[in-house]
Amino acid sequence: MRISDFIARTITQRRGLVWCGVIALAVACIAILITSLQLDSEIFNILPGRFSSVQGLKIYDRDFEQTRELTFALLCDPQDVDKLEDFSQAFAEKLRKQPWCTRVLAGSPMATPDGIRDLQSIAVPLLLNLEPSVFDETMSILRPEKIRDRLGRLRQQIEAGSPRPEFELSFDPLGLIAPALKPFAENNAIEQEQPLTSPDRTMRVFLAVTNQPSISAFECQRLMRRVNEFRAAASEGWDGGRLQLLVTGRSAFVSEISLSMRYDVVATLLGSVLLVGTIFFIGFRRWLPLLGMAVCLLLSCLVALTLAQLLFGRLSMISVAFCAILVGLGVDFAILTMGRYHQARADGEPHQQAIATSVANLGRAIFFGALTTAVGFLALVLSGSMSFSQLGVLIAIGIFVAGLFMCSILFLFIRERHRSVRHDWLFEIVKKYVRWTVRRPLGMLVFSTAFLLLLTVVGFSPIPPLQFEASTRSLQPKNIRASNALQEIMRRMPVRWEPVLAIVHATNPQKLHDDWQRLAAHWMDLQGAGKIKSFSTPTALCPSPNWMQRNREQLGAINFRATRETLVQTLDAEGFSPEAFAPAFTLLDDLQRLADPNEPLPSWRAQLPKSSSWWFLVDRYFAQDPLLTTGFVTTNQPVSTHAQSKELRRNLSVPGVPIILSGWSYVLADLLPWSHRQLLIISALMAIFDLSLLAILYRDLRLWLIQVVTLAFGIGAMIASMKLLRINLNLLNVLSFRLVLAIGVDYGIYTVLVWQKTHDVEHDVAGVMKPVLLAGLTAVSGFGSLALARNPSLTGLGTACALGIFWSLVATIFFTLPAMAAAEPKPWNANKIDKD
């Protein structure tokens, strides 16, 4: 028994059993999804993970404390800048009192007594971490004669009316703290690197660290609900004009992106279903098969989603697009089988036989159509992007399952008492076009060839160029408030461009210290040579156990008793109050205690209070693992080309120091060759697969050449449309070309396979051209619905694919059919056509 007869017999005679199987399958899939479905909102997963720059971006985003940092910005009108200064203090206090907030930075720590005290608390470990020669020179300050000279000089300056000596005495009575903090201060100027006030004073920025337990989507949503409640009440007490409160940060982005995922699923799926359903109903004007198509597609989505969840364990946000795409592609099979079934019933075949005829005639075409589409989407695995790899696997599974269901379960929704449509205007139009084209193919062939050739020449010519956008804007979500806030802050703050991140992970503290010492020295030379603009590193905060141990041994040679006596005598002689110099005596006690070799070496991490504002600066450089660190390099020009990224990698690297360069701009520039390979090499491999499959299927050189030209016309017209509509290529929508090659070839396969076997052009070819037309329109609708998504990756991919599939459909109808009629006429059918 043929498979088509078995399917027809089972559907018609074992309907109850088939329904039970469908329900059991749906229940099993839903149960698995409810208990195990997890969505990944990690935006970096859309990038290929094998690149070290991408890995660095993920490391910095995942392991550094800045992932729990929110940036608040108060923005007022120019006439209210004085009121903003007063209101900022009250706002900072409100922010500190929030239960979800652990630390707030409202200004430079050096401008507050707490900030100065915190610096003094870490002076001893930083002093021990000085280079040995510098340490020896610094400790010479404790000689009696230098103590007397220093205090005498400061007394003279005070009597001369200078305010600086009083601050110096209160901050650094002995003169030891300033040398200890000098390396720290040279590399870290927070006001220059992270300005908190805009030049026009209309914006004030506040940094806040939250206490959220994780950065998962649900935790971020929960936090942002509380933050938004605070925002609603934070402007109380403001008596000026319009005041904006902007919020941005990792948590804000994750919250909005995860919520936009829900919107993308609903909007794209409903948009696709509405467009596809409308086209299906116009083509067949029946509600029950439309319902059956929807059930089959929903079941296909459930099966594909379940298998992918079991395979990957966690699905990315890009994968949610597969529902809309699968609706647009899977309905093709329904249209083909329904069209052939209706034609068989119109020829007088009974219900069961019509099902068998539909499956037998189009099963082979549907299989190879599903194969090319599945291979095209499976090729996304070669992109190296986890999100797009999952998308490719999902579509590949879903498309095969949809083909199976459309050739079986769909017929459960077709009544045996079939009534033909009284007047199928669409079929009549298609039949007249087929009749006219087959009878006189040269007219349509010349016109379509000239038109499509013109578009192809425009598409493949260098003028006008197809722009390639390699910027963060091409990947930023649309209408995301956190993104808009970040852009507004960056626009008003004097930050010219994003620095390059340099991530170093060492195995022990000494190795970390040595690596950063070598990097800092090398980058200093680069800065002197004008190859980079500036840099900042955590060198001063990376302790060297060897240096600290050596410097502690030197403390044993200091006569702290004599130093203390000299200090007391000098204070009395110069008229200073001993009580005001209590920190100096404490510092001497700490140094004397550390001279004992049994005393553990101090750690600045343990001595810096957890509430200190300096942690905002520290957290920029240190991850949760203190051996994982990063530095920042500001380039002379924004990084926008691969040549720049390659030169930076060569210049900034030091032999023997493992370093990962990253940053958004750097990553996008680094990925440009990968994107070009995706456009050229992988698309070429897909084209070779298509051409090889067509050669095996057709076994006719003329038909094969016609299909090759059709594919070239489709791709050329697609590129021309993107140029004329000013749709730029980006790192991700270059993947659309392989998809167009995979999907666009299907329409030619359906048409050519029928043409090869037909003995009645009007009946067979016209019967397949109507479903091909409807199938193409539904595929365009499925991808076009992705334009409703807020995720720019989905939008760009959907728009490019919709254009490519549209032109592939146009080329199939207006070039492939007349070309076949001209190359391989059907003389046995000419009399029938002429009689009509």
XYZ file of C-alpha atoms in Angstrom, residues 9-547:
539
model
C -7.352 5.532 4.808
C -6.228 6.312 8.372
C -7.622 9.872 8.285
C -10.990 8.812 6.942
C -11.497 5.490 8.745
C -9.621 5.992 12.037
C -10.542 9.573 12.839
C -11.094 8.914 16.557
C -7.714 7.265 16.948
C -5.984 10.111 15.121
C -7.737 12.689 17.320
C -6.615 10.853 20.450
C -3.044 10.895 19.197
C -3.218 14.618 18.446
C -4.599 15.422 21.909
C -2.034 13.212 23.650
C 0.801 14.854 21.725
C -0.444 18.359 22.570
C -0.901 17.536 26.268
C 2.575 16.012 26.510
C 4.195 19.056 24.866
C 2.321 21.517 27.070
C 3.243 19.585 30.218
C 6.936 19.565 29.283
C 6.931 23.279 28.476
C 5.136 24.240 31.693
C 7.610 22.325 33.840
C 10.850 23.138 32.024
C 10.562 26.171 29.703
C 13.210 28.822 30.402
C 13.819 31.949 28.335
C 17.223 33.592 28.057
C 17.174 37.396 27.790
C 20.952 37.656 27.278
C 21.294 40.076 24.374
C 24.940 39.116 23.751
C 23.856 35.637 22.667
C 22.889 37.056 19.275
C 26.626 37.513 18.648
C 28.967 34.629 17.693
C 30.394 33.293 20.928
C 33.687 31.975 19.548
C 35.234 35.451 19.306
C 37.315 36.502 22.295
C 35.932 40.042 22.078
C 32.377 38.710 22.432
C 33.451 36.467 25.311
C 34.990 39.500 26.968
C 31.780 41.446 26.626
C 29.877 38.600 28.278
C 32.464 38.339 31.064
C 32.309 42.049 31.813
C 28.528 42.053 31.773
C 28.159 38.905 33.884
C 30.951 39.031 36.459
C 31.458 42.696 37.218
C 29.401 44.497 39.846
C 28.292 47.147 37.375
C 25.590 44.714 36.262
C 23.725 45.657 39.464
C 24.315 49.366 38.990
C 21.556 51.767 37.959
C 22.183 55.240 36.603
C 19.672 57.937 37.540
C 19.715 61.322 35.800
C 17.806 64.495 36.723
C 17.217 66.740 33.712
C 15.796 70.250 34.053
C 15.327 73.379 31.949
C 18.245 75.839 31.729
C 16.511 78.394 33.933
C 16.214 75.879 36.796
C 19.867 74.850 37.163
C 20.214 76.540 40.569
C 17.125 74.754 41.865
C 18.512 71.478 40.536
C 21.631 71.891 42.692
C 19.526 72.205 45.847
C 17.099 69.444 44.865
C 19.911 66.995 44.037
C 20.924 66.634 47.677
C 17.362 65.785 48.734
C 17.020 63.349 45.841
C 20.264 61.584 46.809
C 19.018 61.157 50.381
C 15.716 59.701 49.138
C 17.643 57.309 46.921
C 19.851 56.137 49.807
C 16.787 55.325 51.905
C 15.317 52.943 49.325
C 15.325 49.319 50.554
C 16.630 48.055 47.212
C 19.600 50.456 47.201
C 22.910 49.634 48.932
C 25.206 52.466 47.754
C 24.780 55.844 46.072
C 27.338 58.037 44.343
C 26.122 61.626 44.104
C 29.470 63.408 43.717
C 33.211 63.022 43.954
C 34.175 61.040 47.106
C 37.047 63.468 47.657
C 34.506 66.230 48.288
C 33.074 64.494 51.372
C 34.589 63.828 54.814
C 33.615 60.160 54.555
C 35.422 59.835 51.250
C 38.616 61.324 52.676
C 38.413 59.112 55.762
C 37.929 56.039 53.566
C 41.056 56.889 51.596
C 43.029 57.261 54.819
C 41.843 53.822 55.918
C 43.511 52.104 52.953
C 46.707 54.148 53.030
C 48.761 51.515 54.879
C 48.198 48.586 52.462
C 48.719 50.908 49.486
C 51.894 52.221 51.122
C 53.259 48.694 51.501
C 52.383 48.015 47.848
C 54.650 50.784 46.557
C 57.608 49.904 44.400
C 60.553 49.183 46.795
C 62.605 52.193 45.727
C 59.610 54.494 46.007
C 58.727 52.943 49.384
C 62.222 53.582 50.722
C 62.105 57.184 49.569
C 58.652 57.656 51.097
C 59.613 56.188 54.466
C 62.566 58.565 54.658
C 59.944 61.187 55.498
C 59.892 59.699 59.018
C 63.432 60.868 59.717
C 63.438 63.394 62.575
C 64.960 66.217 60.536
C 62.369 65.815 57.744
C 59.495 65.796 60.219
C 60.763 69.070 61.704
C 61.303 70.630 58.258
C 57.835 69.596 57.032
C 55.880 70.876 60.025
C 57.908 74.105 60.137
C 57.231 74.766 56.465
C 53.505 74.119 56.875
C 53.406 76.477 59.874
C 54.941 79.243 57.797
C 52.435 78.691 54.974
C 49.514 78.799 57.407
C 50.740 82.077 58.864
C 51.038 83.428 55.318
C 47.284 82.812 54.874
C 47.353 79.806 52.524
C 44.383 77.398 53.085
C 46.095 74.401 51.484
C 48.414 73.521 54.417
C 45.443 73.112 56.773
C 43.850 70.564 54.415
C 47.183 68.800 53.990
C 47.665 68.530 57.731
C 44.160 67.187 58.289
C 44.398 64.699 55.429
C 48.082 63.687 55.564
C 49.803 64.891 58.757
C 53.014 62.884 58.203
C 53.156 63.172 54.411
C 52.935 59.378 53.921
C 49.377 59.109 52.600
C 49.875 61.226 49.487
C 52.742 59.088 48.101
C 50.761 55.937 48.907
C 47.741 57.196 46.999
C 49.669 58.758 44.135
C 49.539 55.665 41.827
C 45.856 55.305 42.647
C 45.121 58.970 41.877
C 47.160 58.991 38.647
C 45.161 56.143 37.120
C 41.744 57.064 38.474
C 40.208 60.480 38.111
C 36.529 59.771 38.562
C 35.335 63.260 37.757
C 37.087 63.199 34.381
C 36.141 59.601 33.485
C 32.613 59.569 34.862
C 31.321 63.150 34.940
C 28.295 63.483 37.193
C 27.206 66.933 36.002
C 26.693 68.043 32.415
C 28.649 71.097 31.191
C 25.470 73.204 31.030
C 24.476 72.019 34.563
C 21.030 70.935 33.353
C 21.712 67.257 34.147
C 22.862 65.612 37.361
C 23.766 61.914 37.391
C 23.539 59.539 40.366
C 24.896 55.995 40.467
C 23.171 53.415 42.660
C 24.055 49.791 43.392
C 21.057 47.553 44.034
C 20.747 44.487 46.225
C 18.913 42.270 43.729
C 20.006 38.632 44.201
C 20.476 37.985 40.476
C 20.120 39.648 37.090
C 17.529 37.207 35.776
C 14.621 38.605 33.806
C 12.089 38.136 36.615
C 14.375 39.665 39.258
C 15.023 42.675 37.035
C 11.307 43.111 36.386
C 10.613 42.953 40.120
C 13.315 45.513 40.860
C 12.207 47.927 38.147
C 8.636 47.879 39.425
C 9.966 49.173 42.750
C 12.242 51.644 40.994
C 9.338 52.999 38.963
C 7.341 53.444 42.162
C 10.237 55.496 43.505
C 10.389 57.538 40.294
C 6.713 58.410 40.586
C 7.266 59.997 44.006
C 10.857 61.223 43.661
C 9.946 64.647 42.240
C 8.083 65.680 45.381
C 9.539 68.937 46.659
C 10.604 70.160 43.221
C 9.248 73.664 42.627
C 10.800 74.374 39.242
C 9.639 73.731 35.709
C 9.692 70.427 33.876
C 11.899 67.816 35.590
C 12.757 64.504 33.942
C 14.024 61.500 35.865
C 15.862 59.083 33.569
C 16.915 55.571 34.572
C 19.219 53.217 32.726
C 21.433 50.266 33.518
C 21.673 46.532 33.031
C 18.597 45.764 35.150
C 16.512 48.358 33.301
C 17.547 46.914 29.935
C 16.885 43.306 30.953
C 13.490 44.194 32.394
C 12.321 46.027 29.287
C 13.838 43.553 26.848
C 12.228 40.596 28.612
C 8.878 42.391 28.616
C 9.328 43.290 24.953
C 9.864 39.584 24.256
C 6.275 39.031 25.321
C 5.181 41.814 23.004
C 7.257 40.425 20.141
C 5.728 36.973 20.540
C 2.166 38.298 20.633
C 2.551 41.015 17.991
C 4.470 38.993 15.419
C 2.417 35.848 15.938
C -0.939 37.636 15.770
C 0.234 39.718 12.828
C 1.415 36.636 10.985
C -1.731 34.645 11.788
C -3.983 37.511 10.698
C -2.189 38.081 7.394
C -1.744 34.406 6.610
C -5.312 33.563 7.611
C -6.664 36.337 5.411
C -4.670 35.143 2.412
C -5.726 31.531 3.040
C -9.402 32.456 3.286
C -9.247 34.585 0.133
C -7.734 31.640 -1.684
C -10.153 28.930 -0.489
C -13.046 30.741 1.248
C -13.570 28.059 3.892
C -13.443 28.474 7.639
C -13.018 24.877 8.800
C -9.796 24.189 6.841
C -8.544 27.550 8.089
C -9.135 26.334 11.648
C -7.407 23.055 10.807
C -4.401 24.920 9.414
C -4.188 26.948 12.639
C -4.343 23.777 14.766
C -1.629 22.110 12.704
C 0.615 25.154 12.934
C 0.036 25.478 16.674
C 0.814 21.800 17.157
C 3.943 22.173 15.006
C 5.081 25.086 17.170
C 4.468 23.086 20.332
C 6.423 20.091 19.084
C 9.326 22.198 17.812
C 9.446 24.279 21.003
C 9.349 21.163 23.184
C 12.107 19.373 21.299
C 14.257 22.513 21.272
C 13.731 23.029 25.005
C 14.800 19.455 25.675
C 17.765 19.889 23.347
C 19.062 23.287 24.537
C 17.648 23.598 28.065
C 17.179 27.381 27.691
C 15.767 29.280 24.716
C 16.982 32.734 23.755
C 14.795 35.731 23.038
C 15.511 35.540 19.290
C 14.036 32.031 19.209
C 10.585 33.396 19.981
C 10.458 34.668 16.402
C 10.149 31.128 15.118
C 6.384 31.117 15.749
C 5.714 33.948 13.299
C 8.171 32.547 10.734
C 6.797 29.024 11.043
C 3.252 30.288 10.490
C 4.339 32.007 7.285
C 6.266 28.992 5.996
C 4.232 26.077 7.329
C 1.036 27.349 5.761
C 2.653 26.817 2.341
C 2.148 23.094 2.726
C -1.474 23.572 3.724
C -2.117 25.731 0.684
C -0.507 23.212 -1.655
C -2.316 20.164 -0.280
C -5.646 22.007 -0.040
C -5.316 23.308 -3.575
C -4.623 19.847 -4.984
C -7.380 18.281 -2.884
C -9.986 20.755 -4.144
C -8.847 20.175 -7.692
C -9.219 16.408 -7.259
C -12.710 16.810 -5.821
C -13.629 19.102 -8.708
C -12.503 16.295 -11.037
C -15.041 14.006 -9.365
C -12.810 12.005 -7.023
C -14.298 10.851 -3.681
C -13.038 12.262 -0.375
C -10.581 9.467 0.488
C -9.212 9.225 -3.024
C -8.814 13.034 -3.244
C -6.718 12.969 -0.070
C -4.546 10.204 -1.504
C -4.168 12.085 -4.781
C -3.189 15.304 -3.011
C -0.544 13.576 -0.876
C 0.747 11.451 -3.764
C 1.094 14.333 -6.231
C 2.599 16.912 -3.874
C 4.215 14.818 -1.130
C 7.533 14.666 -2.962
C 7.535 18.396 -3.692
C 6.628 19.197 -0.078
C 9.405 16.944 1.209
C 12.094 18.599 -0.906
C 10.635 22.044 -0.205
C 10.826 21.322 3.521
C 14.347 19.941 3.046
C 15.718 23.073 1.360
C 14.030 25.344 3.900
C 15.248 23.244 6.829
C 18.820 23.185 5.497
C 18.711 26.943 5.023
C 17.700 27.470 8.630
C 20.059 24.792 9.927
C 22.841 26.733 8.226
C 22.277 29.348 10.939
C 24.148 26.956 13.219
C 27.285 27.905 11.279
C 26.849 31.530 12.378
C 28.232 30.698 15.822
C 25.441 32.723 17.433
C 23.585 30.750 20.084
C 20.344 32.665 19.492
C 20.341 32.196 15.734
C 21.518 28.591 16.031
C 18.498 27.868 18.207
C 16.261 29.719 15.760
C 17.587 27.622 12.889
C 17.047 24.338 14.734
C 13.554 25.381 15.813
C 12.473 26.262 12.279
C 14.069 23.137 10.825
C 12.179 20.919 13.272
C 8.971 22.904 12.922
C 9.022 22.947 9.126
C 9.352 19.169 8.850
C 6.666 18.606 11.466
C 4.403 21.116 9.710
C 4.877 19.325 6.390
C 3.899 16.028 8.038
C 0.840 17.497 9.751
C -0.361 19.345 6.640
C -0.293 16.079 4.728
C -2.271 14.245 7.414
C -3.929 16.014 10.351
C -5.168 18.898 8.193
C -7.599 16.562 6.421
C -9.409 15.960 9.728
C -10.919 19.417 9.230
C -12.177 18.788 5.697
C -15.714 17.543 5.406
C -16.436 14.525 3.259
C -19.426 16.265 1.728
C -17.265 18.695 -0.155
C -18.869 21.578 -1.968
C -16.913 23.282 -4.704
C -16.548 27.030 -4.707
C -19.012 28.411 -7.220
C -16.676 31.025 -8.606
C -12.983 30.921 -7.760
C -11.905 34.252 -9.225
C -8.301 33.833 -8.179
C -8.006 30.456 -9.877
C -9.635 31.847 -13.012
C -7.099 34.669 -13.153
C -4.204 32.244 -12.643
C -5.597 29.866 -15.270
C -5.910 32.647 -17.840
C -2.371 33.795 -17.116
C -1.014 30.245 -17.494
C -2.939 29.733 -20.715
C -1.714 33.028 -22.209
C 1.873 32.525 -21.058
C 2.158 28.953 -22.342
C 0.623 29.920 -25.664
C 2.824 33.019 -26.200
C 5.735 32.835 -23.745
C 8.153 35.144 -25.555
C 6.319 38.395 -24.742
C 6.232 37.814 -20.977
C 9.724 36.264 -21.040
C 11.300 39.310 -22.731
C 9.528 41.805 -20.453
C 10.233 39.947 -17.177
C 13.832 39.216 -18.164
C 14.506 42.864 -18.984
C 12.871 44.115 -15.769
C 14.475 41.562 -13.453
C 17.836 41.875 -15.203
C 17.771 45.628 -14.643
C 17.113 45.153 -10.922
C 19.822 42.493 -10.738
C 22.365 44.801 -12.374
C 21.442 47.539 -9.895
C 21.692 45.041 -7.049
C 25.115 43.648 -7.885
C 26.651 46.907 -9.142
C 28.784 48.963 -6.740
C 26.693 52.067 -7.468
C 24.637 52.830 -5.470
C 26.457 50.983 -2.676
C 24.675 48.730 -0.194
C 25.489 50.328 3.134
C 26.791 48.189 5.961
C 25.933 49.496 9.412
C 28.384 48.402 12.094
C 27.196 50.402 15.079
C 25.454 49.733 18.359
C 22.359 51.488 17.011
C 21.779 48.600 14.615
C 21.389 46.231 17.594
C 19.708 48.443 20.188
C 16.062 47.643 20.954
C 13.511 50.079 19.619
C 11.491 52.249 21.988
C 13.327 51.000 25.071
C 13.259 53.709 27.732
C 16.557 52.549 29.208
C 18.178 52.915 25.788
C 16.668 56.360 25.248
C 17.856 57.437 28.703
C 21.382 56.198 27.976
C 21.485 58.065 24.663
C 20.298 61.278 26.335
C 22.923 60.982 29.083
C 25.689 60.279 26.576
C 24.550 63.218 24.446
C 24.710 65.709 27.288
C 27.820 64.407 29.022
C 31.292 65.195 27.611
C 32.047 61.575 26.739
C 33.256 61.408 23.164
C 33.247 57.665 22.561
C 33.288 54.331 24.320
C 36.650 53.104 25.644
C 38.102 49.711 24.782
C 37.968 47.170 27.612
C 41.078 45.160 28.452
C 40.250 42.145 30.636
C 42.977 40.306 32.540
C 42.370 37.169 34.600
C 45.327 35.930 36.630
C 45.905 32.779 38.668
C 47.316 34.527 41.759
C 47.745 38.079 43.134
C 51.432 38.305 42.227
C 50.757 37.319 38.610
C 47.923 39.858 38.432
C 50.203 42.588 39.786
C 53.024 41.745 37.375
C 50.681 41.624 34.366
C 49.214 45.055 35.059
C 52.639 46.541 35.759
C 53.808 45.440 32.336
C 50.618 46.586 30.623
C 50.637 49.998 32.309
C 54.287 50.593 31.339
C 53.630 49.554 27.737
C 50.483 51.677 27.452
C 52.360 54.649 28.887
C 54.774 54.335 25.982
C 51.863 54.103 23.526
C 50.310 57.219 25.007
C 53.621 59.053 24.741
C 53.906 57.989 21.096
C 50.382 59.267 20.389
C 48.953 55.848 19.491
C 46.265 56.023 22.215
C 44.674 58.987 23.897
C 44.577 57.825 27.517
C 44.140 54.776 29.715
C 43.276 53.767 33.256
C 44.152 50.543 35.050
C 43.714 48.890 38.459
C 47.504 48.632 38.853
C 47.625 50.566 42.124
C 44.997 48.293 43.671
C 46.610 45.027 42.599
C 48.803 44.071 45.565
C 52.184 42.457 45.109
C 52.849 39.974 47.953
C 56.570 40.112 47.127
C 56.773 43.908 47.344
